[in-house]
Each structure stands twice: as C-alpha cells, then as structure tokens.
Amino acid sequence: MADISAKETGGALKTTPEVDRGGFLSKLNESDQDNITTLATAFERKMKKKQQRGGMIVVGGILEKPLPRKDIDIRVVVETGKTRNDYETRIAQAMDRFNILEEITSQLVSDNPDLKIAARMEPAIDEEYQSPSILKHEGTIRIERVGATPIELLNTVGGTLEEEIRKQERPFAVIARVS
C-alpha cells in the first residue's frame, strides 16, 4: 500500500511506499513474526523507560523480494534531542547514537535469552576521504535467534523518526514508535 505524503520533490507530491505493520508481519513465518514483535515491544518498553523518542523501520529486500531472505534490515532511530551541530564531527555523532543502540540492544538480548548478538560493526569513516565527517558505515548490530531470520539493526544518525520516514523512497514498515 502506498501513501501520498506531503513530502515534496521539485514541487510534486512524492509517493511514500509505507507498508502496514500487520501486512508486513503476516507475510513472515511464525518465528520471524515472534522475533520482530518481541524486538519491537522490548524496544518500545526500553525507550519509554529511558524517556526517549524514536522508532524502528523495516527496510530492504524483506519488503520487496521473495522470501526467505538472508536477513531483515531494521533502521533504528533514537531521538537524542541533539543535532549534527552539537557534535564536532559526523563520526562523533554516529558513535553517540551507536552507543545508545548498543545499550538498548544489550538490554533486549539480556531480557530475551533466545536472542544473541552475533556481530557488531561500529561506525567508520570512509578511508578514501580520511574525513571524520564522511562515513563509510553508520554502524550495525546483528541479532540472531535459532530458527529465525537474522536481524540487522542499522544505526541511524539522522534526525527524528518522522524525518527518517520522509526520506524513505523504497517500501518500508514502521514496527515500533515511541513519541
């Protein structure tokens, strides 16, 4: 299902291909449904406890290509109240957000013994440019559970959840939202 949003591109309205959470979940096997639901619920609970805003957005092939997929990509948005100007460099901003993501993920895993952190990749600058303001990678944490598709939590350095939603040009599904 596609919504017409107020996002403008050169004066024209842009189609934002948002997929309903229920519709997205219904296409997954039971293990993946349970995994995503557990993760989203735990994320919302943790964010409310920390009195922070944010959300989780499923993106990528899981929404566009035949199942099964090698993983499920989820952009994690944690609204810190800080802007890019509050940091000396983009890598400092990315590390700040990544540390929050890592803290939340570690708590999620400790609260759900079926989950484990399989890999983590910290934000990194692009070696070609050697500038702390040009990132090669914003950071990811890979979560796995036996019998379920691995989940790739993608650190999102941008602004708010709503800003991240407006940027989406391919199908996406918001699975968690704390405002």
Tab-separated table of N, CA and C in Angstrom:
chain	number	residue	atom	x	y	z
A	1	MET	N	0.847	-1.157	0.000
A	1	MET	CA	0.000	0.000	0.000
A	1	MET	C	0.893	1.221	0.000
A	2	ALA	N	0.589	2.201	-0.799
A	2	ALA	CA	1.399	3.411	-0.877
A	2	ALA	C	0.560	4.591	-0.431
A	3	ASP	N	1.176	5.452	0.352
A	3	ASP	CA	0.513	6.666	0.789
A	3	ASP	C	1.096	7.837	0.027
A	4	ILE	N	0.261	8.822	-0.237
A	4	ILE	CA	0.777	10.059	-0.796
A	4	ILE	C	1.091	10.949	0.392
A	5	SER	N	2.327	11.342	0.508
A	5	SER	CA	2.723	12.171	1.636
A	5	SER	C	2.913	13.602	1.177
A	6	ALA	N	3.127	14.460	2.167
A	6	ALA	CA	3.357	15.867	1.865
A	6	ALA	C	4.811	16.121	1.504
A	7	LYS	N	5.586	15.063	1.422
A	7	LYS	CA	6.988	15.223	1.048
A	7	LYS	C	7.030	15.721	-0.389
A	8	GLU	N	7.760	16.770	-0.608
A	8	GLU	CA	7.785	17.341	-1.948
A	8	GLU	C	9.105	17.060	-2.633
A	9	THR	N	9.017	16.840	-3.915
A	9	THR	CA	10.216	16.695	-4.734
A	9	THR	C	10.027	17.584	-5.947
A	10	GLY	N	10.672	18.709	-5.928
A	10	GLY	CA	10.559	19.628	-7.055
A	10	GLY	C	9.139	20.133	-7.262
A	11	GLY	N	8.408	20.317	-6.164
A	11	GLY	CA	7.059	20.850	-6.268
A	11	GLY	C	5.978	19.801	-6.427
A	12	ALA	N	6.347	18.547	-6.679
A	12	ALA	CA	5.350	17.487	-6.855
A	12	ALA	C	5.290	16.614	-5.607
A	13	LEU	N	4.104	16.099	-5.323
A	13	LEU	CA	3.978	15.175	-4.201
A	13	LEU	C	4.701	13.880	-4.526
A	14	LYS	N	5.266	13.268	-3.513
A	14	LYS	CA	6.031	12.044	-3.705
A	14	LYS	C	5.275	10.875	-3.076
A	15	THR	N	5.270	9.754	-3.744
A	15	THR	CA	4.650	8.560	-3.192
A	15	THR	C	5.607	7.926	-2.192
A	16	THR	N	5.122	7.714	-0.971
A	16	THR	CA	5.910	7.058	0.053
A	16	THR	C	5.353	5.657	0.239
A	17	PRO	N	6.107	4.644	-0.097
A	17	PRO	CA	5.608	3.265	-0.091
A	17	PRO	C	5.596	2.619	1.299
A	18	GLU	N	4.780	3.154	2.212
A	18	GLU	CA	4.717	2.580	3.554
A	18	GLU	C	3.850	1.330	3.549
A	19	VAL	N	4.376	0.281	4.150
A	19	VAL	CA	3.669	-0.988	4.267
A	19	VAL	C	3.118	-1.072	5.689
A	20	ASP	N	1.859	-1.427	5.820
A	20	ASP	CA	1.223	-1.579	7.118
A	20	ASP	C	1.954	-2.644	7.940
A	21	ARG	N	2.154	-2.376	9.233
A	21	ARG	CA	2.880	-3.307	10.105
A	21	ARG	C	2.240	-4.698	10.083
A	22	GLY	N	0.925	-4.748	10.219
A	22	GLY	CA	0.228	-6.038	10.217
A	22	GLY	C	0.392	-6.776	8.906
A	23	GLY	N	0.314	-6.039	7.804
A	23	GLY	CA	0.504	-6.647	6.488
A	23	GLY	C	1.903	-7.199	6.324
A	24	PHE	N	2.889	-6.458	6.807
A	24	PHE	CA	4.276	-6.924	6.742
A	24	PHE	C	4.446	-8.198	7.567
A	25	LEU	N	3.978	-8.166	8.818
A	25	LEU	CA	4.146	-9.319	9.704
A	25	LEU	C	3.446	-10.562	9.169
A	26	SER	N	2.289	-10.372	8.532
A	26	SER	CA	1.516	-11.523	8.046
A	26	SER	C	2.246	-12.300	6.947
A	27	LYS	N	3.208	-11.671	6.286
A	27	LYS	CA	3.963	-12.339	5.219
A	27	LYS	C	5.134	-13.168	5.750
A	28	LEU	N	5.445	-12.995	7.040
A	28	LEU	CA	6.583	-13.695	7.638
A	28	LEU	C	6.150	-15.022	8.244
A	29	ASN	N	7.123	-15.928	8.420
A	29	ASN	CA	6.814	-17.170	9.135
A	29	ASN	C	6.630	-16.855	10.622
A	30	GLU	N	6.109	-17.809	11.364
A	30	GLU	CA	5.767	-17.579	12.766
A	30	GLU	C	6.978	-17.186	13.612
A	31	SER	N	8.128	-17.816	13.379
A	31	SER	CA	9.343	-17.486	14.138
A	31	SER	C	9.755	-16.038	13.918
A	32	ASP	N	9.717	-15.598	12.655
A	32	ASP	CA	10.097	-14.217	12.354
A	32	ASP	C	9.070	-13.228	12.903
A	33	GLN	N	7.790	-13.577	12.834
A	33	GLN	CA	6.753	-12.718	13.423
A	33	GLN	C	7.013	-12.535	14.915
A	34	ASP	N	7.270	-13.648	15.612
A	34	ASP	CA	7.538	-13.582	17.053
A	34	ASP	C	8.787	-12.761	17.339
A	35	ASN	N	9.828	-12.979	16.543
A	35	ASN	CA	11.089	-12.271	16.726
A	35	ASN	C	10.898	-10.757	16.574
A	36	ILE	N	10.244	-10.347	15.492
A	36	ILE	CA	10.026	-8.920	15.220
A	36	ILE	C	9.133	-8.305	16.296
A	37	THR	N	8.062	-8.999	16.655
A	37	THR	CA	7.136	-8.475	17.664
A	37	THR	C	7.826	-8.334	19.017
A	38	THR	N	8.605	-9.339	19.411
A	38	THR	CA	9.348	-9.284	20.673
A	38	THR	C	10.332	-8.128	20.665
A	39	LEU	N	11.060	-7.991	19.575
A	39	LEU	CA	12.055	-6.930	19.449
A	39	LEU	C	11.404	-5.549	19.509
A	40	ALA	N	10.322	-5.353	18.759
A	40	ALA	CA	9.644	-4.056	18.725
A	40	ALA	C	9.052	-3.708	20.088
A	41	THR	N	8.427	-4.677	20.741
A	41	THR	CA	7.831	-4.436	22.058
A	41	THR	C	8.901	-4.095	23.084
A	42	ALA	N	9.994	-4.842	23.074
A	42	ALA	CA	11.086	-4.589	24.014
A	42	ALA	C	11.727	-3.228	23.753
A	43	PHE	N	11.881	-2.866	22.479
A	43	PHE	CA	12.437	-1.556	22.122
A	43	PHE	C	11.538	-0.450	22.669
A	44	GLU	N	10.238	-0.545	22.428
A	44	GLU	CA	9.305	0.485	22.902
A	44	GLU	C	9.346	0.602	24.426
A	45	ARG	N	9.366	-0.523	25.114
A	45	ARG	CA	9.408	-0.520	26.580
A	45	ARG	C	10.690	0.155	27.080
A	46	LYS	N	11.823	-0.198	26.473
A	46	LYS	CA	13.114	0.371	26.878
A	46	LYS	C	13.156	1.878	26.612
A	47	MET	N	12.648	2.294	25.458
A	47	MET	CA	12.655	3.725	25.120
A	47	MET	C	11.769	4.515	26.084
A	48	LYS	N	10.603	3.981	26.418
A	48	LYS	CA	9.707	4.660	27.368
A	48	LYS	C	10.368	4.763	28.735
A	49	LYS	N	11.035	3.694	29.152
A	49	LYS	CA	11.724	3.694	30.442
A	49	LYS	C	12.819	4.759	30.472
A	50	LYS	N	13.524	4.908	29.353
A	50	LYS	CA	14.590	5.914	29.256
A	50	LYS	C	14.044	7.308	28.943
A	51	GLN	N	12.721	7.386	28.732
A	51	GLN	CA	12.048	8.634	28.358
A	51	GLN	C	12.659	9.239	27.095
A	52	GLN	N	12.861	8.363	26.104
A	52	GLN	CA	13.386	8.801	24.814
A	52	GLN	C	12.377	8.487	23.728
A	53	ARG	N	12.483	9.229	22.647
A	53	ARG	CA	11.615	9.033	21.488
A	53	ARG	C	12.392	8.314	20.402
A	54	GLY	N	11.656	7.683	19.493
A	54	GLY	CA	12.310	7.019	18.375
A	54	GLY	C	11.435	5.943	17.785
A	55	GLY	N	12.054	5.065	17.009
A	55	GLY	CA	11.290	4.001	16.387
A	55	GLY	C	12.173	3.043	15.623
A	56	MET	N	11.508	2.043	15.046
A	56	MET	CA	12.181	1.029	14.240
A	56	MET	C	11.454	0.928	12.910
A	57	ILE	N	12.233	0.959	11.818
A	57	ILE	CA	11.672	0.922	10.467
A	57	ILE	C	12.294	-0.249	9.712
A	58	VAL	N	11.455	-1.191	9.280
A	58	VAL	CA	11.941	-2.300	8.459
A	58	VAL	C	12.130	-1.776	7.042
A	59	VAL	N	13.294	-2.051	6.455
A	59	VAL	CA	13.619	-1.603	5.098
A	59	VAL	C	14.246	-2.763	4.327
A	60	GLY	N	14.410	-2.585	3.038
A	60	GLY	CA	15.191	-3.528	2.244
A	60	GLY	C	14.407	-4.661	1.614
A	61	GLY	N	15.161	-5.687	1.226
A	61	GLY	CA	14.645	-6.796	0.439
A	61	GLY	C	13.505	-7.566	1.067
A	62	ILE	N	13.424	-7.605	2.384
A	62	ILE	CA	12.357	-8.352	3.052
A	62	ILE	C	10.984	-7.834	2.628
A	63	LEU	N	10.915	-6.570	2.201
A	63	LEU	CA	9.648	-5.963	1.786
A	63	LEU	C	9.420	-6.025	0.284
A	64	GLU	N	10.484	-6.268	-0.487
A	64	GLU	CA	10.378	-6.166	-1.940
A	64	GLU	C	10.633	-7.463	-2.700
A	65	LYS	N	11.311	-8.393	-2.078
A	65	LYS	CA	11.756	-9.585	-2.801
A	65	LYS	C	11.140	-10.840	-2.186
A	66	PRO	N	11.173	-11.940	-2.938
A	66	PRO	CA	10.592	-13.185	-2.419
A	66	PRO	C	11.276	-13.648	-1.128
A	67	LEU	N	10.489	-14.274	-0.265
A	67	LEU	CA	11.004	-14.830	0.979
A	67	LEU	C	11.434	-16.272	0.735
A	68	PRO	N	12.333	-16.832	1.509
A	68	PRO	CA	13.019	-16.225	2.641
A	68	PRO	C	14.182	-15.335	2.198
A	69	ARG	N	14.591	-14.440	3.067
A	69	ARG	CA	15.721	-13.542	2.829
A	69	ARG	C	16.855	-13.919	3.781
A	70	LYS	N	18.055	-13.432	3.482
A	70	LYS	CA	19.204	-13.758	4.334
A	70	LYS	C	19.139	-13.035	5.674
A	71	ASP	N	18.475	-11.866	5.697
A	71	ASP	CA	18.309	-11.135	6.950
A	71	ASP	C	17.169	-10.132	6.824
A	72	ILE	N	16.842	-9.514	7.945
A	72	ILE	CA	15.817	-8.473	7.985
A	72	ILE	C	16.513	-7.201	8.442
A	73	ASP	N	16.483	-6.160	7.606
A	73	ASP	CA	17.128	-4.886	7.933
A	73	ASP	C	16.142	-3.974	8.647
A	74	ILE	N	16.561	-3.471	9.819
A	74	ILE	CA	15.722	-2.561	10.593
A	74	ILE	C	16.535	-1.323	10.938
A	75	ARG	N	16.079	-0.167	10.456
A	75	ARG	CA	16.703	1.106	10.823
A	75	ARG	C	16.194	1.479	12.207
A	76	VAL	N	17.108	1.743	13.129
A	76	VAL	CA	16.744	2.114	14.493
A	76	VAL	C	17.010	3.605	14.660
A	77	VAL	N	15.959	4.327	15.018
A	77	VAL	CA	16.057	5.773	15.205
A	77	VAL	C	15.873	6.068	16.692
A	78	VAL	N	16.891	6.665	17.303
A	78	VAL	CA	16.811	7.106	18.689
A	78	VAL	C	16.967	8.620	18.667
A	79	GLU	N	15.920	9.309	19.089
A	79	GLU	CA	15.957	10.772	19.093
A	79	GLU	C	16.622	11.242	20.381
A	80	THR	N	17.790	11.837	20.242
A	80	THR	CA	18.559	12.280	21.407
A	80	THR	C	18.296	13.741	21.754
A	81	GLY	N	17.681	14.467	20.849
A	81	GLY	CA	17.491	15.897	21.060
A	81	GLY	C	18.685	16.708	20.581
A	82	LYS	N	19.746	16.011	20.188
A	82	LYS	CA	20.934	16.690	19.678
A	82	LYS	C	20.879	16.720	18.158
A	83	THR	N	21.465	17.768	17.590
A	83	THR	CA	21.551	17.881	16.137
A	83	THR	C	22.999	17.673	15.706
A	84	ARG	N	23.196	17.616	14.420
A	84	ARG	CA	24.550	17.435	13.882
A	84	ARG	C	25.494	18.537	14.372
A	85	ASN	N	24.961	19.736	14.563
A	85	ASN	CA	25.787	20.862	15.017
A	85	ASN	C	26.261	20.719	16.461
A	86	ASP	N	25.657	19.800	17.220
A	86	ASP	CA	26.070	19.576	18.603
A	86	ASP	C	27.327	18.704	18.697
A	87	TYR	N	27.798	18.204	17.572
A	87	TYR	CA	28.969	17.324	17.540
A	87	TYR	C	30.065	17.971	16.707
A	88	GLU	N	31.308	17.677	17.076
A	88	GLU	CA	32.432	18.199	16.300
A	88	GLU	C	32.499	17.555	14.928
A	89	THR	N	32.188	16.254	14.867
A	89	THR	CA	32.285	15.516	13.606
A	89	THR	C	31.096	14.572	13.460
A	90	ARG	N	30.912	14.109	12.260
A	90	ARG	CA	29.840	13.141	11.980
A	90	ARG	C	30.136	11.792	12.640
A	91	ILE	N	31.405	11.410	12.717
A	91	ILE	CA	31.753	10.143	13.365
A	91	ILE	C	31.444	10.214	14.859
A	92	ALA	N	31.634	11.365	15.480
A	92	ALA	CA	31.293	11.522	16.904
A	92	ALA	C	29.785	11.365	17.107
A	93	GLN	N	29.002	11.938	16.195
A	93	GLN	CA	27.545	11.804	16.262
A	93	GLN	C	27.140	10.341	16.073
A	94	ALA	N	27.743	9.682	15.084
A	94	ALA	CA	27.417	8.282	14.809
A	94	ALA	C	27.779	7.392	15.998
A	95	MET	N	28.916	7.634	16.629
A	95	MET	CA	29.321	6.832	17.789
A	95	MET	C	28.385	7.059	18.968
A	96	ASP	N	27.941	8.292	19.164
A	96	ASP	CA	26.994	8.585	20.243
A	96	ASP	C	25.712	7.783	20.050
A	97	ARG	N	25.164	7.826	18.839
A	97	ARG	CA	23.938	7.074	18.537
A	97	ARG	C	24.187	5.566	18.613
A	98	PHE	N	25.344	5.126	18.137
A	98	PHE	CA	25.666	3.697	18.165
A	98	PHE	C	25.758	3.188	19.604
A	99	ASN	N	26.356	3.978	20.489
A	99	ASN	CA	26.461	3.575	21.896
A	99	ASN	C	25.079	3.404	22.524
A	100	ILE	N	24.146	4.275	22.166
A	100	ILE	CA	22.769	4.149	22.657
A	100	ILE	C	22.134	2.884	22.086
A	101	LEU	N	22.311	2.656	20.779
A	101	LEU	CA	21.784	1.450	20.139
A	101	LEU	C	22.356	0.199	20.807
A	102	GLU	N	23.645	0.216	21.082
A	102	GLU	CA	24.294	-0.938	21.705
A	102	GLU	C	23.748	-1.187	23.115
A	103	GLU	N	23.544	-0.126	23.869
A	103	GLU	CA	22.985	-0.260	25.220
A	103	GLU	C	21.578	-0.867	25.172
A	104	ILE	N	20.752	-0.349	24.280
A	104	ILE	CA	19.381	-0.855	24.137
A	104	ILE	C	19.399	-2.313	23.687
A	105	THR	N	20.232	-2.628	22.699
A	105	THR	CA	20.310	-3.989	22.169
A	105	THR	C	20.811	-4.966	23.225
A	106	SER	N	21.814	-4.582	23.981
A	106	SER	CA	22.338	-5.455	25.041
A	106	SER	C	21.252	-5.766	26.062
A	107	GLN	N	20.463	-4.762	26.406
A	107	GLN	CA	19.365	-4.972	27.352
A	107	GLN	C	18.298	-5.889	26.757
A	108	LEU	N	17.976	-5.677	25.476
A	108	LEU	CA	16.994	-6.531	24.799
A	108	LEU	C	17.437	-7.989	24.819
A	109	VAL	N	18.707	-8.213	24.535
A	109	VAL	CA	19.242	-9.572	24.490
A	109	VAL	C	19.265	-10.188	25.890
A	110	SER	N	19.637	-9.406	26.901
A	110	SER	CA	19.666	-9.967	28.259
A	110	SER	C	18.255	-10.274	28.760
A	111	ASP	N	17.257	-9.526	28.299
A	111	ASP	CA	15.862	-9.776	28.687
A	111	ASP	C	15.227	-10.915	27.894
A	112	ASN	N	15.820	-11.281	26.765
A	112	ASN	CA	15.280	-12.324	25.883
A	112	ASN	C	16.380	-13.332	25.579
A	113	PRO	N	16.519	-14.377	26.413
A	113	PRO	CA	17.637	-15.312	26.277
A	113	PRO	C	17.701	-16.060	24.945
A	114	ASP	N	16.601	-16.090	24.185
A	114	ASP	CA	16.628	-16.750	22.873
A	114	ASP	C	17.415	-15.935	21.847
A	115	LEU	N	17.588	-14.643	22.117
A	115	LEU	CA	18.308	-13.759	21.195
A	115	LEU	C	19.779	-13.692	21.573
A	116	LYS	N	20.618	-13.476	20.557
A	116	LYS	CA	22.043	-13.247	20.835
A	116	LYS	C	22.582	-12.235	19.838
A	117	ILE	N	23.572	-11.481	20.286
A	117	ILE	CA	24.264	-10.562	19.386
A	117	ILE	C	25.307	-11.392	18.649
A	118	ALA	N	25.143	-11.493	17.334
A	118	ALA	CA	26.034	-12.314	16.520
A	118	ALA	C	27.202	-11.507	15.973
A	119	ALA	N	26.987	-10.213	15.749
A	119	ALA	CA	28.051	-9.358	15.205
A	119	ALA	C	27.714	-7.904	15.479
A	120	ARG	N	28.750	-7.099	15.518
A	120	ARG	CA	28.559	-5.655	15.651
A	120	ARG	C	29.640	-4.959	14.839
A	121	MET	N	29.245	-3.899	14.186
A	121	MET	CA	30.191	-3.117	13.404
A	121	MET	C	30.001	-1.654	13.794
A	122	GLU	N	31.028	-1.079	14.380
A	122	GLU	CA	30.959	0.319	14.800
A	122	GLU	C	30.981	1.238	13.584
A	123	PRO	N	30.483	2.456	13.757
A	123	PRO	CA	30.579	3.435	12.669
A	123	PRO	C	32.039	3.625	12.266
A	124	ALA	N	32.238	3.907	10.985
A	124	ALA	CA	33.604	4.077	10.480
A	124	ALA	C	33.640	5.185	9.440
A	125	ILE	N	34.763	5.900	9.430
A	125	ILE	CA	34.932	6.926	8.402
A	125	ILE	C	35.326	6.254	7.092
A	126	ASP	N	35.094	6.943	6.006
A	126	ASP	CA	35.467	6.445	4.685
A	126	ASP	C	36.962	6.704	4.501
A	127	GLU	N	37.736	5.617	4.419
A	127	GLU	CA	39.195	5.740	4.327
A	127	GLU	C	39.643	6.534	3.107
A	128	GLU	N	38.864	6.476	2.049
A	128	GLU	CA	39.236	7.180	0.824
A	128	GLU	C	39.356	8.686	1.061
A	129	TYR	N	38.485	9.226	1.905
A	129	TYR	CA	38.469	10.674	2.135
A	129	TYR	C	39.173	11.069	3.428
A	130	GLN	N	39.360	10.125	4.349
A	130	GLN	CA	40.020	10.379	5.627
A	130	GLN	C	39.450	11.598	6.351
A	131	SER	N	38.143	11.756	6.269
A	131	SER	CA	37.485	12.862	6.955
A	131	SER	C	36.522	12.296	7.989
A	132	PRO	N	36.585	12.786	9.233
A	132	PRO	CA	35.662	12.305	10.257
A	132	PRO	C	34.213	12.741	10.013
A	133	SER	N	34.011	13.482	8.950
A	133	SER	CA	32.656	13.909	8.611
A	133	SER	C	32.052	13.112	7.460
A	134	ILE	N	32.841	12.218	6.856
A	134	ILE	CA	32.331	11.380	5.762
A	134	ILE	C	32.384	9.926	6.232
A	135	LEU	N	31.211	9.340	6.400
A	135	LEU	CA	31.136	7.986	6.941
A	135	LEU	C	31.030	6.931	5.854
A	136	LYS	N	31.721	5.841	6.076
A	136	LYS	CA	31.595	4.663	5.227
A	136	LYS	C	30.438	3.814	5.741
A	137	HIS	N	30.251	3.846	7.054
A	137	HIS	CA	29.282	2.977	7.705
A	137	HIS	C	28.791	3.652	8.983
A	138	GLU	N	27.482	3.630	9.242
A	138	GLU	CA	26.927	4.246	10.455
A	138	GLU	C	26.889	3.281	11.635
A	139	GLY	N	27.173	2.009	11.394
A	139	GLY	CA	27.198	1.005	12.452
A	139	GLY	C	25.989	0.084	12.399
A	140	THR	N	26.202	-1.196	12.701
A	140	THR	CA	25.115	-2.176	12.749
A	140	THR	C	25.359	-3.171	13.873
A	141	ILE	N	24.271	-3.751	14.326
A	141	ILE	CA	24.333	-4.853	15.280
A	141	ILE	C	23.442	-5.952	14.720
A	142	ARG	N	24.003	-7.144	14.608
A	142	ARG	CA	23.262	-8.288	14.061
A	142	ARG	C	22.775	-9.157	15.219
A	143	ILE	N	21.466	-9.397	15.237
A	143	ILE	CA	20.849	-10.230	16.267
A	143	ILE	C	20.355	-11.513	15.618
A	144	GLU	N	20.568	-12.631	16.311
A	144	GLU	CA	20.110	-13.916	15.780
A	144	GLU	C	19.350	-14.692	16.845
A	145	ARG	N	18.447	-15.526	16.363
A	145	ARG	CA	17.711	-16.463	17.204
A	145	ARG	C	17.564	-17.749	16.410
A	146	VAL	N	17.765	-18.875	17.044
A	146	VAL	CA	17.659	-20.166	16.365
A	146	VAL	C	16.282	-20.290	15.717
A	147	GLY	N	16.273	-20.676	14.441
A	147	GLY	CA	15.024	-20.892	13.723
A	147	GLY	C	14.389	-19.647	13.147
A	148	ALA	N	15.063	-18.511	13.260
A	148	ALA	CA	14.504	-17.262	12.736
A	148	ALA	C	15.524	-16.582	11.827
A	149	THR	N	15.032	-15.719	10.966
A	149	THR	CA	15.895	-14.945	10.075
A	149	THR	C	16.693	-13.942	10.907
A	150	PRO	N	18.014	-13.846	10.709
A	150	PRO	CA	18.806	-12.858	11.446
A	150	PRO	C	18.284	-11.435	11.205
A	151	ILE	N	18.457	-10.589	12.209
A	151	ILE	CA	18.018	-9.196	12.126
A	151	ILE	C	19.238	-8.299	12.187
A	152	GLU	N	19.323	-7.393	11.230
A	152	GLU	CA	20.406	-6.419	11.146
A	152	GLU	C	19.846	-5.078	11.638
A	153	LEU	N	20.275	-4.632	12.831
A	153	LEU	CA	19.843	-3.340	13.365
A	153	LEU	C	20.799	-2.277	12.837
A	154	LEU	N	20.272	-1.365	12.053
A	154	LEU	CA	21.083	-0.341	11.395
A	154	LEU	C	21.030	0.950	12.198
A	155	ASN	N	22.175	1.397	12.664
A	155	ASN	CA	22.268	2.665	13.377
A	155	ASN	C	21.852	3.788	12.432
A	156	THR	N	21.020	4.684	12.907
A	156	THR	CA	20.552	5.787	12.072
A	156	THR	C	21.002	7.095	12.695
A	157	VAL	N	21.863	7.803	11.989
A	157	VAL	CA	22.477	9.013	12.515
A	157	VAL	C	21.627	10.254	12.264
A	158	GLY	N	20.629	10.160	11.408
A	158	GLY	CA	19.806	11.313	11.062
A	158	GLY	C	19.095	11.941	12.239
A	159	GLY	N	17.985	12.577	11.951
A	159	GLY	CA	17.248	13.312	12.972
A	159	GLY	C	16.167	12.492	13.643
A	160	THR	N	14.926	12.903	13.431
A	160	THR	CA	13.792	12.282	14.101
A	160	THR	C	13.249	11.100	13.301
A	161	LEU	N	12.374	10.346	13.933
A	161	LEU	CA	11.725	9.233	13.250
A	161	LEU	C	10.939	9.742	12.051
A	162	GLU	N	10.204	10.821	12.228
A	162	GLU	CA	9.403	11.368	11.124
A	162	GLU	C	10.288	11.824	9.967
A	163	GLU	N	11.449	12.415	10.269
A	163	GLU	CA	12.381	12.812	9.204
A	163	GLU	C	12.900	11.581	8.464
A	164	GLU	N	13.193	10.524	9.204
A	164	GLU	CA	13.692	9.291	8.583
A	164	GLU	C	12.612	8.662	7.703
A	165	ILE	N	11.369	8.695	8.166
A	165	ILE	CA	10.254	8.160	7.374
A	165	ILE	C	10.116	8.941	6.071
A	166	ARG	N	10.217	10.260	6.146
A	166	ARG	CA	10.079	11.093	4.935
A	166	ARG	C	11.179	10.817	3.915
A	167	LYS	N	12.337	10.338	4.366
A	167	LYS	CA	13.453	10.057	3.453
A	167	LYS	C	13.270	8.762	2.666
A	168	GLN	N	12.411	7.888	3.131
A	168	GLN	CA	12.282	6.567	2.513
A	168	GLN	C	11.728	6.672	1.099
A	169	GLU	N	12.398	6.022	0.177
A	169	GLU	CA	11.957	6.011	-1.219
A	169	GLU	C	11.538	4.619	-1.665
A	170	ARG	N	11.888	3.612	-0.890
A	170	ARG	CA	11.514	2.228	-1.187
A	170	ARG	C	10.548	1.762	-0.100
A	171	PRO	N	9.874	0.648	-0.311
A	171	PRO	CA	8.930	0.172	0.706
A	171	PRO	C	9.570	0.061	2.089
A	172	PHE	N	8.785	0.406	3.113
A	172	PHE	CA	9.229	0.330	4.500
A	172	PHE	C	8.024	0.059	5.388
A	173	ALA	N	8.296	-0.414	6.600
A	173	ALA	CA	7.235	-0.656	7.581
A	173	ALA	C	7.717	-0.188	8.947
A	174	VAL	N	6.959	0.686	9.585
A	174	VAL	CA	7.280	1.129	10.938
A	174	VAL	C	6.754	0.054	11.890
A	175	ILE	N	7.661	-0.566	12.645
A	175	ILE	CA	7.244	-1.644	13.549
A	175	ILE	C	7.265	-1.220	15.011
A	176	ALA	N	7.883	-0.075	15.309
A	176	ALA	CA	7.900	0.448	16.674
A	176	ALA	C	7.945	1.965	16.590
A	177	ARG	N	7.199	2.605	17.495
A	177	ARG	CA	7.172	4.071	17.510
A	177	ARG	C	6.940	4.523	18.947
A	178	VAL	N	7.833	5.367	19.451
A	178	VAL	CA	7.690	5.931	20.790
A	178	VAL	C	7.785	7.441	20.646
A	179	SER	N	6.690	8.137	20.999
A	179	SER	CA	6.715	9.601	20.882
A	179	SER	C	6.397	10.275	22.189
